[in-house]
CSV table of C-alpha atoms and ligand atoms in Angstrom, one decimal:
chain,number,residue,atom,x,y,z
A,7,UNK,CA,115.9,140.6,104.9
A,8,UNK,CA,118.4,142.6,102.7
A,9,UNK,CA,117.4,145.6,100.9
A,10,UNK,CA,119.4,147.3,97.9
A,11,UNK,CA,118.4,150.8,96.7
A,12,UNK,CA,119.7,152.1,93.8
A,13,UNK,CA,119.3,155.9,93.9
A,14,UNK,CA,120.9,159.3,92.9
A,15,UNK,CA,120.3,160.4,96.7
A,16,UNK,CA,121.7,157.6,98.9
A,17,UNK,CA,122.0,160.1,102.1
A,18,UNK,CA,118.2,161.0,102.1
A,19,UNK,CA,117.3,157.1,102.1
A,20,UNK,CA,119.9,156.2,104.0
A,21,UNK,CA,119.4,159.0,106.8
A,22,UNK,CA,115.8,158.4,107.0
A,23,UNK,CA,115.8,154.5,107.3
A,24,UNK,CA,118.6,154.0,109.9
A,25,UNK,CA,116.6,155.7,112.9
A,26,UNK,CA,113.8,154.5,115.2
A,27,UNK,CA,112.8,150.7,114.9
A,28,UNK,CA,113.9,150.3,111.3
A,29,UNK,CA,117.4,151.2,112.4
A,30,UNK,CA,117.2,149.0,115.5
A,31,UNK,CA,116.2,146.2,113.4
A,32,UNK,CA,119.4,147.1,111.1
A,33,UNK,CA,121.7,147.2,114.3
A,34,UNK,CA,120.1,143.7,115.7
A,35,UNK,CA,120.8,142.3,112.2
A,36,UNK,CA,117.5,141.6,111.1
A,37,UNK,CA,117.7,143.6,108.0
A,38,UNK,CA,120.3,145.2,106.2
A,39,UNK,CA,119.6,148.5,103.9
A,40,UNK,CA,122.3,149.2,101.6
A,41,UNK,CA,122.3,152.2,99.2
A,42,UNK,CA,123.9,152.2,95.6
A,43,UNK,CA,124.4,155.6,94.0
A,44,UNK,CA,123.7,155.1,90.3
A,45,UNK,CA,126.1,157.8,89.7
A,46,UNK,CA,128.8,155.9,90.6
A,47,UNK,CA,128.4,153.6,88.0
A,48,UNK,CA,128.3,156.1,84.9
A,49,UNK,CA,130.9,155.8,82.3
A,50,UNK,CA,130.7,159.2,81.3
A,51,UNK,CA,133.5,161.2,81.9
A,52,UNK,CA,131.6,164.2,83.4
A,53,UNK,CA,129.4,161.8,85.8
A,54,UNK,CA,126.3,162.5,83.7
A,55,UNK,CA,123.4,159.9,84.4
A,56,UNK,CA,120.7,161.7,82.3
A,57,UNK,CA,120.0,163.1,78.7
A,58,UNK,CA,117.4,164.5,76.7
A,59,UNK,CA,114.4,162.1,75.4
A,60,UNK,CA,114.6,161.0,71.9
A,61,UNK,CA,111.5,162.4,70.3
A,62,UNK,CA,111.8,165.7,72.3
A,63,UNK,CA,109.7,166.7,75.1
A,64,UNK,CA,110.2,168.5,78.5
A,65,UNK,CA,112.9,167.4,81.3
A,66,UNK,CA,115.6,164.7,80.9
A,67,UNK,CA,115.8,160.9,81.3
A,68,UNK,CA,117.8,158.5,83.1
A,69,UNK,CA,120.1,156.5,80.9
A,70,UNK,CA,120.3,152.9,80.8
A,71,UNK,CA,124.0,152.2,81.3
A,72,UNK,CA,124.4,153.4,84.9
A,73,UNK,CA,120.9,152.0,86.2
A,74,UNK,CA,121.7,148.8,84.7
A,75,UNK,CA,125.7,148.4,85.9
A,76,UNK,CA,124.4,149.6,89.3
A,77,UNK,CA,121.8,146.9,89.3
A,78,UNK,CA,124.2,144.3,87.8
A,79,UNK,CA,126.8,144.8,90.6
A,80,UNK,CA,124.3,143.9,93.2
A,81,UNK,CA,123.2,140.8,91.1
A,82,UNK,CA,126.7,139.9,90.7
A,83,UNK,CA,127.5,140.0,94.3
A,84,UNK,CA,124.3,138.1,95.5
A,85,UNK,CA,124.7,135.3,93.0
A,86,UNK,CA,120.8,135.6,91.5
A,87,UNK,CA,118.1,138.2,90.0
A,88,UNK,CA,116.1,139.1,93.0
A,89,UNK,CA,112.9,140.9,92.7
A,90,UNK,CA,113.4,144.4,91.4
A,91,UNK,CA,110.8,147.0,91.8
A,92,UNK,CA,110.5,150.3,90.1
A,93,UNK,CA,108.9,153.0,92.1
A,94,UNK,CA,106.4,155.1,89.9
A,95,UNK,CA,103.4,156.3,89.6
A,96,UNK,CA,102.5,154.2,86.7
A,97,UNK,CA,102.5,150.9,89.0
A,98,UNK,CA,99.9,149.4,91.0
A,99,UNK,CA,99.3,150.7,94.3
A,100,UNK,CA,101.1,149.3,97.1
A,101,UNK,CA,98.9,147.6,99.7
A,102,UNK,CA,99.5,146.1,103.2
A,103,UNK,CA,99.2,142.6,101.6
A,104,UNK,CA,102.3,143.2,99.4
A,105,UNK,CA,104.2,144.5,102.1
A,106,UNK,CA,103.5,140.9,103.8
A,107,UNK,CA,104.5,139.3,100.6
A,108,UNK,CA,107.6,141.0,100.1
A,109,UNK,CA,108.7,140.6,103.6
A,110,UNK,CA,109.2,136.8,102.6
A,111,UNK,CA,112.0,137.8,100.0
A,112,UNK,CA,115.6,137.2,100.8
A,113,UNK,CA,116.7,140.4,98.8
A,114,UNK,CA,114.8,142.8,97.3
A,115,UNK,CA,116.1,146.0,94.8
A,116,UNK,CA,114.3,148.9,95.0
A,117,UNK,CA,114.7,151.5,91.8
A,118,UNK,CA,114.4,155.2,92.2
A,119,UNK,CA,113.7,157.3,89.1
A,120,UNK,CA,114.2,160.8,89.0
A,121,UNK,CA,113.6,163.3,86.2
A,122,UNK,CA,111.2,162.6,83.7
A,123,UNK,CA,111.6,158.4,84.1
A,124,UNK,CA,114.2,156.0,83.2
A,125,UNK,CA,115.2,154.7,79.7
A,126,UNK,CA,112.5,152.0,79.1
A,127,UNK,CA,114.9,149.6,77.6
A,128,UNK,CA,116.8,149.1,81.1
A,129,UNK,CA,113.3,148.9,82.8
A,130,UNK,CA,112.2,145.8,80.6
A,131,UNK,CA,115.6,144.1,81.3
A,132,UNK,CA,115.7,144.3,85.0
A,133,UNK,CA,112.3,145.4,86.6
A,134,UNK,CA,110.0,142.5,88.2
A,135,UNK,CA,107.4,145.1,89.9
A,136,UNK,CA,106.0,148.5,89.1
A,137,UNK,CA,104.9,149.9,92.2
A,138,UNK,CA,103.0,153.3,93.3
A,139,UNK,CA,102.3,154.5,96.6
A,140,UNK,CA,99.5,156.5,95.8
A,141,UNK,CA,97.8,158.4,93.1
A,142,UNK,CA,100.1,161.6,93.2
A,143,UNK,CA,103.2,162.5,91.8
A,144,UNK,CA,106.6,162.8,93.9
A,145,UNK,CA,109.9,164.6,92.7
A,146,UNK,CA,111.6,161.0,92.6
A,147,UNK,CA,111.3,157.4,93.7
A,148,UNK,CA,113.1,157.8,96.9
A,149,UNK,CA,110.4,158.8,99.1
A,150,UNK,CA,108.4,155.8,98.1
A,151,UNK,CA,111.1,153.5,98.6
A,152,UNK,CA,111.7,154.5,102.3
A,153,UNK,CA,107.8,153.8,102.3
A,154,UNK,CA,107.9,150.6,101.3
A,155,UNK,CA,111.2,149.5,103.2
A,156,UNK,CA,109.4,150.4,106.4
A,157,UNK,CA,106.1,148.9,105.7
A,158,UNK,CA,107.8,145.7,104.4
A,159,UNK,CA,110.5,145.5,107.7
A,160,UNK,CA,107.9,145.7,109.9
A,161,UNK,CA,106.3,142.5,108.7
A,162,UNK,CA,109.8,140.5,108.8
A,163,UNK,CA,109.7,138.4,111.9
A,164,UNK,CA,111.6,140.2,115.1
A,165,UNK,CA,111.6,143.8,113.7
A,166,UNK,CA,108.3,144.3,116.0
A,167,UNK,CA,109.4,143.7,119.5
A,168,UNK,CA,105.5,142.9,120.1
A,169,UNK,CA,105.0,140.1,118.0
A,170,UNK,CA,101.2,140.2,118.0
A,171,UNK,CA,101.5,144.1,116.8
A,172,UNK,CA,102.3,143.2,113.3
A,173,UNK,CA,99.0,141.4,112.7
A,174,UNK,CA,96.4,143.0,114.9
A,175,UNK,CA,96.2,146.2,113.5
A,176,UNK,CA,94.8,148.6,110.8
A,177,UNK,CA,94.0,146.9,107.5
A,178,UNK,CA,94.3,143.3,108.8
A,179,UNK,CA,91.1,141.3,107.4
A,180,UNK,CA,90.5,144.5,105.7
A,181,UNK,CA,89.4,146.7,108.7
A,182,UNK,CA,90.9,149.7,110.7
A,183,UNK,CA,92.1,149.2,113.9
A,184,UNK,CA,90.0,149.9,117.1
A,185,UNK,CA,90.7,153.1,119.1
A,186,UNK,CA,93.1,152.8,121.9
A,187,UNK,CA,93.7,154.3,125.3
A,188,UNK,CA,96.1,154.6,128.0
A,189,UNK,CA,96.7,156.2,131.2
A,190,UNK,CA,94.7,158.3,132.8
A,191,UNK,CA,91.6,157.0,133.1
A,192,UNK,CA,90.0,160.5,132.5
A,193,UNK,CA,91.7,163.2,130.5
A,194,UNK,CA,90.5,166.5,129.6
A,195,UNK,CA,86.7,165.4,131.0
A,196,UNK,CA,86.8,162.2,128.6
A,197,UNK,CA,86.8,159.0,130.2
A,198,UNK,CA,88.2,155.6,128.9
A,199,UNK,CA,85.5,153.4,127.6
A,200,UNK,CA,84.4,151.5,130.8
A,201,UNK,CA,84.6,148.1,129.2
A,202,UNK,CA,88.2,148.3,128.7
A,203,UNK,CA,88.8,148.5,132.5
A,204,UNK,CA,86.5,145.7,133.1
A,205,UNK,CA,89.2,142.6,132.8
A,206,UNK,CA,86.7,140.8,130.8
A,207,UNK,CA,88.7,139.9,128.2
A,208,UNK,CA,86.1,138.4,125.6
A,209,UNK,CA,84.0,141.5,126.2
A,210,UNK,CA,87.0,143.7,125.2
A,211,UNK,CA,87.6,141.7,122.2
A,212,UNK,CA,83.8,141.9,121.2
A,213,UNK,CA,83.7,145.7,121.9
A,214,UNK,CA,87.0,146.2,119.7
A,215,UNK,CA,85.9,144.2,116.9
A,216,UNK,CA,82.6,146.3,117.0
A,217,UNK,CA,84.7,149.4,116.9
A,218,UNK,CA,86.8,148.2,114.1
A,219,UNK,CA,84.0,147.6,112.0
A,220,UNK,CA,82.2,150.7,112.4
A,221,UNK,CA,85.2,152.6,112.3
A,222,UNK,CA,85.8,151.2,109.0
A,223,UNK,CA,82.5,151.8,107.7
A,224,UNK,CA,83.0,155.5,108.4
A,225,UNK,CA,86.3,156.0,107.4
A,226,UNK,CA,87.1,153.4,104.6
A,227,UNK,CA,83.4,152.0,103.1
A,228,UNK,CA,85.6,150.8,100.1
A,229,UNK,CA,87.4,148.5,102.6
A,230,UNK,CA,84.6,147.1,104.4
A,231,UNK,CA,83.3,145.5,101.2
A,232,UNK,CA,86.5,143.5,100.9
A,233,UNK,CA,86.1,142.5,105.0
A,234,UNK,CA,84.5,139.5,106.2
A,235,UNK,CA,81.9,140.2,108.5
A,236,UNK,CA,78.7,138.1,109.8
A,237,UNK,CA,75.3,138.5,108.8
A,238,UNK,CA,74.5,140.1,112.1
A,239,UNK,CA,78.0,142.6,111.8
A,240,UNK,CA,76.4,143.8,108.7
A,241,UNK,CA,73.1,144.3,110.1
A,242,UNK,CA,74.9,146.5,112.7
A,243,UNK,CA,76.6,148.7,110.3
A,244,UNK,CA,74.3,148.8,107.3
A,245,UNK,CA,72.8,152.2,108.4
A,246,UNK,CA,76.3,153.7,108.6
A,247,UNK,CA,77.1,153.1,105.1
A,248,UNK,CA,74.3,155.0,103.4
B,22,ADE,N1,107.6,158.3,91.9
B,22,ADE,C1,107.0,159.5,91.7
B,22,ADE,N2,105.8,159.5,92.3
B,22,ADE,C2,105.6,158.3,92.7
B,22,ADE,C3,104.8,157.7,93.5
B,22,ADE,N3,103.4,158.1,93.7
B,22,ADE,N4,105.1,156.2,93.6
B,22,ADE,C4,106.1,155.7,93.7
B,22,ADE,N5,107.0,156.2,93.3
B,22,ADE,C5,106.7,157.6,92.6
């Protein structure tokens, strides 16, 4: 999968995404992450990319021309108009299900804004998806783009070495993940739950499922409402929900 990130701060994005698991996937050729500096496309002789907002008000607005030309350079190169995401607190809130869905794309353009935003006319022209990473305001779209690239990339087949770990995890089926333990068997006076040492896989699976349900009820009751539980499972958590 190929990501094209349109930004005024290419180093910030590039440095953050060429390390660890995502960096390895890039090296292995499973992903490419290209940053495009919007400033390289301005026709202004002082390399300016922003100007005052019409109608007045605080801050500056990123102008349409450099944003459009940076986007168009990618489109001309790949030969079609891929999905183009604008990172903005005005978008719908990003969710795991969208990460999975976007991981099916061959190419994805992510547009990062700064200042008071981007001229609406270019957004109308190029943006297919308006996405927020949460109900708070960042100074720019770069961190949000990095979050999205990370979450989408790990859903691309082969990026996670343990194939199962992309699906049996938090938020799968709207449940949080069960607690995990590793050696030693006893740490700080606390023992690993005995069932995990039993070698009985069916029992371990049942215990993990009940832990997932209980944890979701306690920490994210809003999610649990969307999960599919048996009658018996609902009975088991109803006391935790009130
Ligand atoms: N840009 C500024 N704040 C943002 C947010 N919460 N999500 C995505 N992009 C943003």
